[in-house]
GROMACS .gro file of C-alpha atoms in nm:
model
  143
    1MET     CA    1  -0.601 -10.973  -8.328
    2MET     CA    2  -0.377 -11.248  -8.465
    3SER     CA    3  -0.099 -11.186  -8.209
    4THR     CA    4  -0.350 -11.203  -7.925
    5PHE     CA    5  -0.455 -11.539  -8.063
    6ALA     CA    6  -0.090 -11.647  -8.083
    7ILE     CA    7  -0.029 -11.541  -7.724
    8LEU     CA    8  -0.351 -11.695  -7.593
    9ILE     CA    9  -0.286 -12.025  -7.769
   10LEU     CA   10   0.041 -12.069  -7.576
   11LEU     CA   11  -0.127 -12.093  -7.235
   12PRO     CA   12  -0.369 -12.379  -7.313
   13TYR     CA   13  -0.097 -12.556  -7.506
   14LEU     CA   14   0.138 -12.521  -7.209
   15ILE     CA   15  -0.125 -12.686  -6.991
   16LEU     CA   16  -0.166 -12.966  -7.247
   17VAL     CA   17   0.211 -13.016  -7.271
   18LEU     CA   18   0.246 -13.026  -6.894
   19PHE     CA   19  -0.030 -13.285  -6.861
   20PHE     CA   20   0.132 -13.499  -7.128
   21TYR     CA   21   0.483 -13.480  -6.981
   22ARG     CA   22   0.360 -13.523  -6.624
   23GLY     CA   23   0.163 -13.829  -6.727
   24PHE     CA   24   0.467 -13.970  -6.902
   25ILE     CA   25   0.695 -13.902  -6.603
   26ASP     CA   26   0.439 -14.030  -6.351
   27GLY     CA   27   0.410 -14.347  -6.557
   28TYR     CA   28   0.786 -14.389  -6.546
   29ILE     CA   29   0.790 -14.339  -6.169
   30GLY     CA   30   0.524 -14.609  -6.137
   31TYR     CA   31   0.734 -14.835  -6.357
   32ALA     CA   32   1.065 -14.771  -6.178
   33LEU     CA   33   0.947 -14.786  -5.817
   34ASN     CA   34   0.722 -15.026  -5.637
   35ARG     CA   35   0.391 -14.902  -5.503
   36SER     CA   36   0.494 -14.862  -5.138
   37SER     CA   37   0.810 -14.661  -5.206
   38GLU     CA   38   0.619 -14.441  -5.449
   39LYS     CA   39   0.355 -14.370  -5.184
   40LYS     CA   40   0.621 -14.297  -4.921
   41ARG     CA   41   0.788 -14.044  -5.149
   42LYS     CA   42   0.460 -13.879  -5.249
   43LYS     CA   43   0.354 -13.843  -4.887
   44ASP     CA   44   0.360 -13.483  -4.757
   45THR     CA   45   0.478 -13.328  -5.083
   46THR     CA   46   0.432 -12.960  -5.157
   47LEU     CA   47   0.315 -12.806  -5.482
   48LEU     CA   48   0.672 -12.718  -5.583
   49ASP     CA   49   0.785 -13.073  -5.505
   50ARG     CA   50   0.516 -13.205  -5.736
   51LEU     CA   51   0.580 -12.947  -6.007
   52PHE     CA   52   0.957 -13.004  -6.019
   53PHE     CA   53   0.962 -13.374  -5.916
   54ARG     CA   54   1.206 -13.294  -5.633
   55ARG     CA   55   1.159 -13.624  -5.451
   56PHE     CA   56   1.205 -13.832  -5.763
   57ARG     CA   57   1.514 -13.675  -5.921
   58ASP     CA   58   1.724 -13.979  -5.834
   59VAL     CA   59   1.471 -14.206  -6.005
   60ILE     CA   60   1.382 -14.014  -6.321
   61PRO     CA   61   1.645 -14.023  -6.599
   62LYS     CA   62   1.777 -13.687  -6.711
   63SER     CA   63   1.672 -13.761  -7.068
   64ILE     CA   64   1.311 -13.753  -6.949
   65LEU     CA   65   1.339 -13.475  -6.689
   66TYR     CA   66   1.532 -13.208  -6.884
   67PRO     CA   67   1.278 -13.170  -7.168
   68TYR     CA   68   1.007 -13.127  -6.902
   69TYR     CA   69   1.207 -12.848  -6.737
   70PHE     CA   70   1.281 -12.693  -7.076
   71PHE     CA   71   0.915 -12.666  -7.173
   72LEU     CA   72   0.818 -12.558  -6.823
   73LEU     CA   73   1.059 -12.266  -6.859
   74ILE     CA   74   1.029 -12.178  -7.228
   75TYR     CA   75   0.651 -12.126  -7.251
   76PRO     CA   76   0.627 -11.842  -6.996
   77VAL     CA   77   0.943 -11.680  -7.137
   78VAL     CA   78   0.810 -11.690  -7.493
   79SER     CA   79   0.469 -11.561  -7.381
   80ILE     CA   80   0.630 -11.264  -7.204
   81ILE     CA   81   0.853 -11.190  -7.503
   82CYS     CA   82   0.554 -11.198  -7.739
   83LEU     CA   83   0.351 -10.974  -7.512
   84VAL     CA   84   0.631 -10.719  -7.472
   85PHE     CA   85   0.699 -10.706  -7.846
   86TYR     CA   86   0.330 -10.672  -7.918
   87LEU     CA   87   0.296 -10.382  -7.675
   88VAL     CA   88   0.610 -10.204  -7.797
   89VAL     CA   89   0.594 -10.265  -8.173
   90PRO     CA   90   0.251 -10.406  -8.265
   91GLU     CA   91   0.328 -10.477  -8.632
   92GLN     CA   92   0.648 -10.672  -8.567
   93GLY     CA   93   0.506 -10.817  -8.247
   94VAL     CA   94   0.236 -10.991  -8.449
   95GLU     CA   95   0.491 -11.160  -8.673
   96LEU     CA   96   0.715 -11.255  -8.381
   97ALA     CA   97   0.429 -11.400  -8.178
   98GLU     CA   98   0.305 -11.605  -8.472
   99SER     CA   99   0.648 -11.739  -8.562
  100LEU     CA  100   0.745 -11.824  -8.202
  101SER     CA  101   0.415 -11.996  -8.130
  102ARG     CA  102   0.441 -12.199  -8.451
  103MET     CA  103   0.799 -12.293  -8.367
  104LEU     CA  104   0.702 -12.413  -8.019
  105LEU     CA  105   0.408 -12.609  -8.155
  106LYS     CA  106   0.630 -12.780  -8.413
  107ILE     CA  107   0.895 -12.868  -8.152
  108ASN     CA  108   0.631 -13.017  -7.923
  109VAL     CA  109   0.464 -13.216  -8.198
  110ILE     CA  110   0.802 -13.360  -8.300
  111TYR     CA  111   0.879 -13.448  -7.937
  112PHE     CA  112   0.534 -13.605  -7.884
  113ILE     CA  113   0.574 -13.817  -8.197
  114ALA     CA  114   0.924 -13.924  -8.091
  115ILE     CA  115   0.799 -14.033  -7.747
  116ASP     CA  116   0.506 -14.218  -7.901
  117ILE     CA  117   0.731 -14.402  -8.147
  118LEU     CA  118   1.005 -14.486  -7.898
  119PHE     CA  119   0.775 -14.602  -7.617
  120TRP     CA  120   0.484 -14.739  -7.819
  121GLN     CA  121   0.304 -15.058  -7.724
  122ALA     CA  122  -0.027 -15.210  -7.828
  123GLU     CA  123  -0.181 -15.178  -7.480
  124PRO     CA  124  -0.254 -14.841  -7.320
  125GLY     CA  125   0.051 -14.671  -7.169
  126TRP     CA  126   0.415 -14.670  -7.270
  127LYS     CA  127   0.675 -14.944  -7.285
  128TYR     CA  128   0.945 -14.800  -7.059
  129GLU     CA  129   1.136 -15.127  -7.031
  130ARG     CA  130   1.244 -15.094  -7.393
  131TRP     CA  131   1.480 -14.809  -7.300
  132TYR     CA  132   1.508 -14.801  -6.920
  133LYS     CA  133   1.565 -15.068  -6.659
  134ARG     CA  134   1.384 -15.095  -6.329
  135ILE     CA  135   1.562 -14.971  -6.022
  136LYS     CA  136   1.663 -15.267  -5.812
  137ARG     CA  137   1.671 -15.212  -5.441
  138ASN     CA  138   1.859 -15.425  -5.192
  139LYS     CA  139   1.623 -15.673  -5.034
  140ARG     CA  140   1.636 -15.737  -4.664
  141ARG     CA  141   1.796 -16.061  -4.574
  142LYS     CA  142   1.639 -16.288  -4.320
  143LYS     CA  143   1.861 -16.374  -4.027
   0.00000   0.00000   0.00000
């Protein structure tokens, strides 16, 4: 019963983590690009483009994008590992599922706190300009 709880808690927490990271990354995209270029890039995007931020890889810093990819990959892998161990060896599968789910929860809480501390501001949202600069585009010159 406890391992089923440990496995089932990973899915809602994955959804919560993805919403948090996607909100953080979308906020950075809004900070780095102006409104019209953001709309042009978001136009005609597929689900995979939105999930993996394919059209914004040149804009998003790797220090923001790699943790997103890490957690996008690690949650399904850990869930499958927990499920396989639970089906093969139920007694040890329970312990493994509990320890892996606790480890993932601790890593995420530490990462959430680090993001909140590093990008904190009194108003709603994050203060990206503390660590990242805006992308400056070449302006058109009048002839």
